[in-house]
Coordinates of C-alpha atoms in Angstrom, one line a residue:
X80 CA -6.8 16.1 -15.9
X81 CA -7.8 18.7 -13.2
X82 CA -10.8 20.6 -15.0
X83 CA -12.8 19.7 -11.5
X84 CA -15.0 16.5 -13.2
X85 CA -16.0 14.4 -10.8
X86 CA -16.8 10.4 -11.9
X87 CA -16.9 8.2 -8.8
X88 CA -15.1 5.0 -8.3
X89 CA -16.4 1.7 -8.3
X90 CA -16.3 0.0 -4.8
X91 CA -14.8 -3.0 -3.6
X92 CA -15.8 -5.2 -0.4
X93 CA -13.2 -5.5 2.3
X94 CA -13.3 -9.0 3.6
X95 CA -16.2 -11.3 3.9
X96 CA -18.0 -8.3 5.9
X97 CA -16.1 -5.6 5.7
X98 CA -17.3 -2.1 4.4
X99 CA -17.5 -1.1 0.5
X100 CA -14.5 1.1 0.1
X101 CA -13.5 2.6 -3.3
X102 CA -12.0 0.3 -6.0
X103 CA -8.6 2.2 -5.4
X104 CA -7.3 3.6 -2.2
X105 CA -5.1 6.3 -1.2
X106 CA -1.4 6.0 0.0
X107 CA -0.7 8.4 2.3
X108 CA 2.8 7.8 3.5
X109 CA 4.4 10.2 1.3
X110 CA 2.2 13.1 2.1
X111 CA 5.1 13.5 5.4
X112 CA 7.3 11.2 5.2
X113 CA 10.4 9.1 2.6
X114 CA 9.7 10.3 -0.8
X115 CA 12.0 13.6 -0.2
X116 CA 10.5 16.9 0.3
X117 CA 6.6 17.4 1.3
X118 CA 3.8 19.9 0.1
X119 CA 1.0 20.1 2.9
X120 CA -1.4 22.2 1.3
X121 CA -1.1 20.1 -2.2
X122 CA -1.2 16.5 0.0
X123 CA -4.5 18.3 1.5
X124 CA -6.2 18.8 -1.9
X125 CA -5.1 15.9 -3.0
X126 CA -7.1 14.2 0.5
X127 CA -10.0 16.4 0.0
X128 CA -9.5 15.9 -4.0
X129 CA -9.8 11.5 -3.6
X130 CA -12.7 12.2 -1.6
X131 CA -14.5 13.3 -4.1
X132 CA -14.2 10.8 -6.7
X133 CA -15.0 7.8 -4.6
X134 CA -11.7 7.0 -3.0
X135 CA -12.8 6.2 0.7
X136 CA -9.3 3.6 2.3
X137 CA -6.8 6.1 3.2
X138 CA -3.5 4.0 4.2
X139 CA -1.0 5.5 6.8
X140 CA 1.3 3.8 9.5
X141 CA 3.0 4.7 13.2
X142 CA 6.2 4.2 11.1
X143 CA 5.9 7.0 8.7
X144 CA 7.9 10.0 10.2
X145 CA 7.2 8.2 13.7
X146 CA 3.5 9.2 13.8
X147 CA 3.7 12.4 12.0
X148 CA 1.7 11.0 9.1
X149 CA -1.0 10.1 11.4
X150 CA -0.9 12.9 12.8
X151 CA -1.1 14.8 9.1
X152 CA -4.0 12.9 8.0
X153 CA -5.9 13.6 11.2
X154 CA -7.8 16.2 10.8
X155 CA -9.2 15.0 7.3
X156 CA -10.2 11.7 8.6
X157 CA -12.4 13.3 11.5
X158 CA -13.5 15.9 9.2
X159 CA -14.8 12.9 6.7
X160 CA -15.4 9.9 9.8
X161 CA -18.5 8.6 8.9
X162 CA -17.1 8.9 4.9
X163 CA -13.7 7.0 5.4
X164 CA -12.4 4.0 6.4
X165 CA -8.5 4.8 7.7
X166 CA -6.2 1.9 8.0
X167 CA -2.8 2.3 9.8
X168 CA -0.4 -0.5 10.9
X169 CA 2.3 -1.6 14.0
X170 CA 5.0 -3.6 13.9
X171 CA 7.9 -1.7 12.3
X172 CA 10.0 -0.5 15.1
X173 CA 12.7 2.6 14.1
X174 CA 15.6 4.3 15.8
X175 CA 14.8 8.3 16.2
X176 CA 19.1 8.4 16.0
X177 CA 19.3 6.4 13.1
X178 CA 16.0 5.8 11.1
X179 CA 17.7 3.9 8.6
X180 CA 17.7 1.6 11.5
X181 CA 14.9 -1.0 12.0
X182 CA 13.7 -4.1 13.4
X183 CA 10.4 -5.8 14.0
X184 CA 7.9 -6.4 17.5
X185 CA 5.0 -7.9 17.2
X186 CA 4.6 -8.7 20.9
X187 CA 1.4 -8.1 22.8
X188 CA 2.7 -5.0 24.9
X189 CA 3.8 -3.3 21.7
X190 CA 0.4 -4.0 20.1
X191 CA -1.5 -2.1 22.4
X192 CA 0.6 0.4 23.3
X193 CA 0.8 1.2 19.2
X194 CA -2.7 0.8 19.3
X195 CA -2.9 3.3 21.9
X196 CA -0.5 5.9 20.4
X197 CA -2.5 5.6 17.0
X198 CA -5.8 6.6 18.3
X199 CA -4.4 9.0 19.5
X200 CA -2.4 10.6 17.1
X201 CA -5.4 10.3 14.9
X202 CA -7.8 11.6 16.7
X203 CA -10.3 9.0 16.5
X204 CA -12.0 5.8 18.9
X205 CA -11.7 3.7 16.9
X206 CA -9.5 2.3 13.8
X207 CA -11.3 0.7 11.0
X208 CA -8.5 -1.2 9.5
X209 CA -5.8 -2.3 11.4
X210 CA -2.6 -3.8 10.2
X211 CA 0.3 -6.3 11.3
X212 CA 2.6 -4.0 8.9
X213 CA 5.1 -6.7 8.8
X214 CA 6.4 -10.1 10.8
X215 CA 8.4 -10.8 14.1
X216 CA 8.9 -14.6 13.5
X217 CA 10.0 -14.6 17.3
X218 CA 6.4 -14.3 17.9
X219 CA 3.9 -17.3 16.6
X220 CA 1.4 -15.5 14.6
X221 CA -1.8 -16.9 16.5
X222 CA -0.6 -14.9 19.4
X223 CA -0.3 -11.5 17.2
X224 CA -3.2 -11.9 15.8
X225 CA -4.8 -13.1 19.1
X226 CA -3.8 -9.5 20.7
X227 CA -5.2 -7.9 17.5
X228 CA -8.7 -10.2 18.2
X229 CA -8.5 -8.5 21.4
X230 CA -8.5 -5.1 20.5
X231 CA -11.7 -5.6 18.3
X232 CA -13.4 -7.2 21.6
X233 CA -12.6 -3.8 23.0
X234 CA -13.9 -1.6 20.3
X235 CA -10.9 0.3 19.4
X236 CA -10.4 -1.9 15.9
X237 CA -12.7 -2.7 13.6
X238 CA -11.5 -5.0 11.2
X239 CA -8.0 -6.7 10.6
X240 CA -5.0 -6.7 7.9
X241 CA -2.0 -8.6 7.5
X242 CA 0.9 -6.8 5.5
X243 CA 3.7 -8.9 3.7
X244 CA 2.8 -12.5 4.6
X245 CA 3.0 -15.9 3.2
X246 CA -0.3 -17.8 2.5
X247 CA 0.4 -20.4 5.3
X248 CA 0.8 -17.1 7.6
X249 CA -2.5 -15.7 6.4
X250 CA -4.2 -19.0 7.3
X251 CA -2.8 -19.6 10.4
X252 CA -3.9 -16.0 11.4
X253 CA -7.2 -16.8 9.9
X254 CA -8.0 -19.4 11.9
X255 CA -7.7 -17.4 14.9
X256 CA -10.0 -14.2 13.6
X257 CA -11.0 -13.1 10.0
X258 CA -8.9 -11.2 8.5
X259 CA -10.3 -8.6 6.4
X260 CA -7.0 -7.5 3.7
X261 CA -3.9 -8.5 3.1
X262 CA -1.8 -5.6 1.7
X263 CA 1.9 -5.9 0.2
X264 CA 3.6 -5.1 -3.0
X265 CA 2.3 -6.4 -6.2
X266 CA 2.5 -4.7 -9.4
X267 CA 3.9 -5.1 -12.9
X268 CA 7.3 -5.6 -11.5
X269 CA 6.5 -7.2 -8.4
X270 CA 4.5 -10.7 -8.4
X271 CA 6.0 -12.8 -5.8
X272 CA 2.9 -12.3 -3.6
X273 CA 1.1 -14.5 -6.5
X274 CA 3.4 -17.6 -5.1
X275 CA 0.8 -18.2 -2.3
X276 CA -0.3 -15.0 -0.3
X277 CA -2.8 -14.1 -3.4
X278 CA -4.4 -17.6 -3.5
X279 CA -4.7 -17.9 0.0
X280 CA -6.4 -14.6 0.0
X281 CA -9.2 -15.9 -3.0
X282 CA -9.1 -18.9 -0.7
X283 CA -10.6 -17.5 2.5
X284 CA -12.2 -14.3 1.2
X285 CA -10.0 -11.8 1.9
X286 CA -9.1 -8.6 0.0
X287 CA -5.9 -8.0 -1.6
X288 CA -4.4 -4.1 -1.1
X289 CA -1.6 -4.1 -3.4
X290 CA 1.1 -1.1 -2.2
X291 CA 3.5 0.5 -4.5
X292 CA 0.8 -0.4 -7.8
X293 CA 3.2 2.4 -9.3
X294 CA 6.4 0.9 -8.4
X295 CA 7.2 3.6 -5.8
X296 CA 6.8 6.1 -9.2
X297 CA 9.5 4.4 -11.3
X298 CA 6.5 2.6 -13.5
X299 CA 5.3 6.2 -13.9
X300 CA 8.1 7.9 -15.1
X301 CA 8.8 9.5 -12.1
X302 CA 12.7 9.1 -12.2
X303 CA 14.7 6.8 -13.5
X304 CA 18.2 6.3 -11.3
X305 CA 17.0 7.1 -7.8
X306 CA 20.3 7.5 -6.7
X307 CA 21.5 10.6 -10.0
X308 CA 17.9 12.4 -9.6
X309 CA 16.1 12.0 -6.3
X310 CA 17.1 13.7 -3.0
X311 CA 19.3 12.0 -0.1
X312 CA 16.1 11.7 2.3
X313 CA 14.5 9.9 -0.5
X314 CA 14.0 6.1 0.6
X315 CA 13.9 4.9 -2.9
X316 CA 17.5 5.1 -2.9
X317 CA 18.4 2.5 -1.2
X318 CA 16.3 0.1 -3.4
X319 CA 18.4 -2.0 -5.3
X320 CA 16.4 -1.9 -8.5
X321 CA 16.1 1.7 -8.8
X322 CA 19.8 2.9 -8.6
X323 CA 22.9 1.6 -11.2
X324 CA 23.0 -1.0 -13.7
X325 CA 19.9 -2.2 -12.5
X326 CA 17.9 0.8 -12.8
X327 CA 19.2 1.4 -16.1
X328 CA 18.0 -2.1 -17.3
X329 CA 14.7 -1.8 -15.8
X330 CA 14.2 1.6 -17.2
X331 CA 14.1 -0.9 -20.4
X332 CA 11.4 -2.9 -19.0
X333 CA 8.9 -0.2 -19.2
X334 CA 8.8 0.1 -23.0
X335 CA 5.6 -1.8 -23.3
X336 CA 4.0 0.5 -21.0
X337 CA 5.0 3.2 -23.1
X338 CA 3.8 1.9 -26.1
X339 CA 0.2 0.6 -24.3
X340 CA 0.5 4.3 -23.3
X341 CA 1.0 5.7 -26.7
X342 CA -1.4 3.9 -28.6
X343 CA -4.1 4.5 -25.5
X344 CA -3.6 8.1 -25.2
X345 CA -3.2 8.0 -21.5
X346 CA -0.5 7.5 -19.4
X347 CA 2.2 4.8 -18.4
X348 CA 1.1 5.3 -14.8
X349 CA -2.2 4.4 -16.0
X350 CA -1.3 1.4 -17.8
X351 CA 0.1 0.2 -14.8
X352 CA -2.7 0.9 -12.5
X353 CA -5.2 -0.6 -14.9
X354 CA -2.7 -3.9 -14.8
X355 CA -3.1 -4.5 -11.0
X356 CA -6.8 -3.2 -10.9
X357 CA -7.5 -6.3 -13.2
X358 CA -6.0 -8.5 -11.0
X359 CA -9.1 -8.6 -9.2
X360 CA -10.7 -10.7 -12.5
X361 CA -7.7 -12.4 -12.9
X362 CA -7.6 -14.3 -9.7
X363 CA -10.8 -13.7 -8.7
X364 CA -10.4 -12.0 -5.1
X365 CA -11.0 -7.9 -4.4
X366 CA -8.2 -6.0 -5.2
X367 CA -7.9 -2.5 -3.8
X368 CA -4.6 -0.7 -4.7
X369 CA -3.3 2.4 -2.6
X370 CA -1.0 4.5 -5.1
X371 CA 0.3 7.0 -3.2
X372 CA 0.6 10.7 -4.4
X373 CA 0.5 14.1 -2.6
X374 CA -1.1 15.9 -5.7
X375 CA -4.5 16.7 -6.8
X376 CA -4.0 16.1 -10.7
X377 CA -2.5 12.8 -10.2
X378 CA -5.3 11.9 -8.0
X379 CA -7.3 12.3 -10.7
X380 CA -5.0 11.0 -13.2
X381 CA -4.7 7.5 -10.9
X382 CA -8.6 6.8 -10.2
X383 CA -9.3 7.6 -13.9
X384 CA -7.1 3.9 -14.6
X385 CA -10.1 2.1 -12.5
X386 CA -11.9 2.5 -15.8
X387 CA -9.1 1.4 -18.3
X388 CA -9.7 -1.7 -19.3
X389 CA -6.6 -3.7 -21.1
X390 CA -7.2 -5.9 -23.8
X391 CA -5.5 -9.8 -23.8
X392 CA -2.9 -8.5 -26.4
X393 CA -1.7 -5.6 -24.2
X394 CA -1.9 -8.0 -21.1
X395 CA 0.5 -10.4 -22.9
X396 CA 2.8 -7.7 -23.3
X397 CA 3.6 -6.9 -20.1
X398 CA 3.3 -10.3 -18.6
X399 CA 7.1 -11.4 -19.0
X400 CA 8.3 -8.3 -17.0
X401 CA 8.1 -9.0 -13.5
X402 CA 10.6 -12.1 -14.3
X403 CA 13.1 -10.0 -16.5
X404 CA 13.1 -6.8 -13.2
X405 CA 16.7 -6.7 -11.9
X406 CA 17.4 -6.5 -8.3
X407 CA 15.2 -6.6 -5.4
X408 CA 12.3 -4.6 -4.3
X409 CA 14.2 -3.8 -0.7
X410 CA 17.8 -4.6 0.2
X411 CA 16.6 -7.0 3.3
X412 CA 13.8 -9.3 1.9
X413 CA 13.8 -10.2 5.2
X414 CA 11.4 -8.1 5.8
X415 CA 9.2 -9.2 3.4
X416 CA 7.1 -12.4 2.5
X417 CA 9.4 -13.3 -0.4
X418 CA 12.3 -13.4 2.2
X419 CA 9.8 -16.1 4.0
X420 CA 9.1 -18.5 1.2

């Protein structure tokens, strides 16, 4: 799938005025940072590589390798400014001694001083799409997202995100100033957010940004026990569905993707990406995923599923799975809308 053909993307609006970005985004979080050893010149084709075929939301954090993703994807984003729309995210806070040590500010200080530091690191004046990456319920979300109004009265944001919240969040923070997307997990194996977050979103215009389409690989083929094949400084092993008895059950769970796959001639990862992307008719609401990936081919390989269409036969097949997936998609749901609702 790398013979250099280039078909663009559709495009998908971004809140009720928000820019037309490509149909799919770009995760950039394991370019430097949780999924084990990197490859900088591959995660640079693979930039330059989306680029081309449409792909114009390219998704990165202050969390991910405490700024040194930022800091990776820099010099593409100011190479391509007028081309891109980079979205990046507060709110996760992490111990440089002990990373797997976390907690959560959403304070109006620690706003603008990540604000600051993300401008920064980035290289930029301005960031198109900025995120709440997830909750500090010490904090009442009309004041978060009244720091995060302020910001875009100052010109250094552009437009607004929420990351894992309920729909009564969403709302609330609504009512205060539009919010342009809404990104958390939601894939095959992960449907909680279509509780209320998702029909909240239709409700108020608001895009959807589903992370983790390819559940973080596993749906792919990727590995199967995180815990006998990937790395120690690989996050996904301390995901309760991917290691054990669980992983070994959910393994199972991915037959129908295999067989879509088969009888398709494409690819699992495909089949799964062509699911979420088709959420978007399903509920009714823009749905921009943001697989992540550091290669070129599978760049290629992921935008190609914007144009896989499945039938109502193969949809019915994979619609019991999410319910049958054993364990959780973290350890702490805490962290996460589900652990709200």
């Amino acid at each position: 799938m790398s013979g250099g053909k280039t078909e663009r993307i559709a495009t998908a609006r971004l809140g009720a005025d928000g820019p037309e970005v490509g149909v799919q985004g770009l995760g950039c979080m394991g370019m430097s940072f949780a999924y084990g050893p990197t490859d900088a010149d591959g995660a640079r084709a693979a930039l330059e590589r989306a680029l081309e075929l449409g792909v114009t939301l390219y998704d990165t954090a202050d969390l991910y390798g405490f700024g040194e993703n930022e800091r990776f994807i820099a010099p593409f984003v100011r190479a391509h400014r007028d081309e891109v729309v980079v979205a990046t995210k507060f709110g996760v806070v992490m111990d440089p001694a002990d990373p797997a040590k976390r907690g959560i500010r959403n304070d109006a200080a620690y706003i603008r001083r990540c604000a600051e530091g993300s401008l920064e690191r980035l290289g930029v004046d301005v960031i198109d799409l900025y995120y709440m990456h997830r909750r500090d319920t010490r904090v009442p979300i009309e004041e978060t997202v009244g720091t995060m109004a302020e910001l875009v009265a100052e010109g250094k944001v552009r437009r607004l995100g929420l990351s894992e919240v309920t729909g009564g969040e969403l709302r609330a923070a609504h009512a205060v100033h539009p919010i342009a997307a809404v990104q958390s997990e939601w894939s095959v194996f992960s449907r909680d957010v279509e509780r209320t977050a998702v029909p909240a979103a239709k409700e108020l215009g608001v895009a959807f940004v589903p992370y983790s389409p390819l559940g973080r690989g596993f749906l792919a083929g990727s590995f199967t026990d995180a815990a006998r094949e990937l790395g120690d400084d690989d996050f996904r092993r301390t995901m309760p569905r991917f290691t054990g008895e669980n992983a070994a059950a959910n393994a199972a769970l991915r037959e129908p993707l295999h067989a879509i796959a088969k009888a398709r001639g494409i690819t699992s990862g495909q089949v799964a990406l062509a699911w979420v992307q088709q959420r978007a008719a399903v509920h009714g609401l823009p749905v921009v995923p943001i697989p992540g990936t550091r290669r070129r081919d599978r760049v290629e390989e992921n935008t190609a599923a914007t144009r896989v269409e499945l039938t109502a036969d193969e949809l019915a097949a994979l619609e019991p799975i999410a319910g049958r997936v054993a364990g959780g998609r973290y350890a702490d749901l805490g962290f996460t809308s589900a652990g709200r609702e």
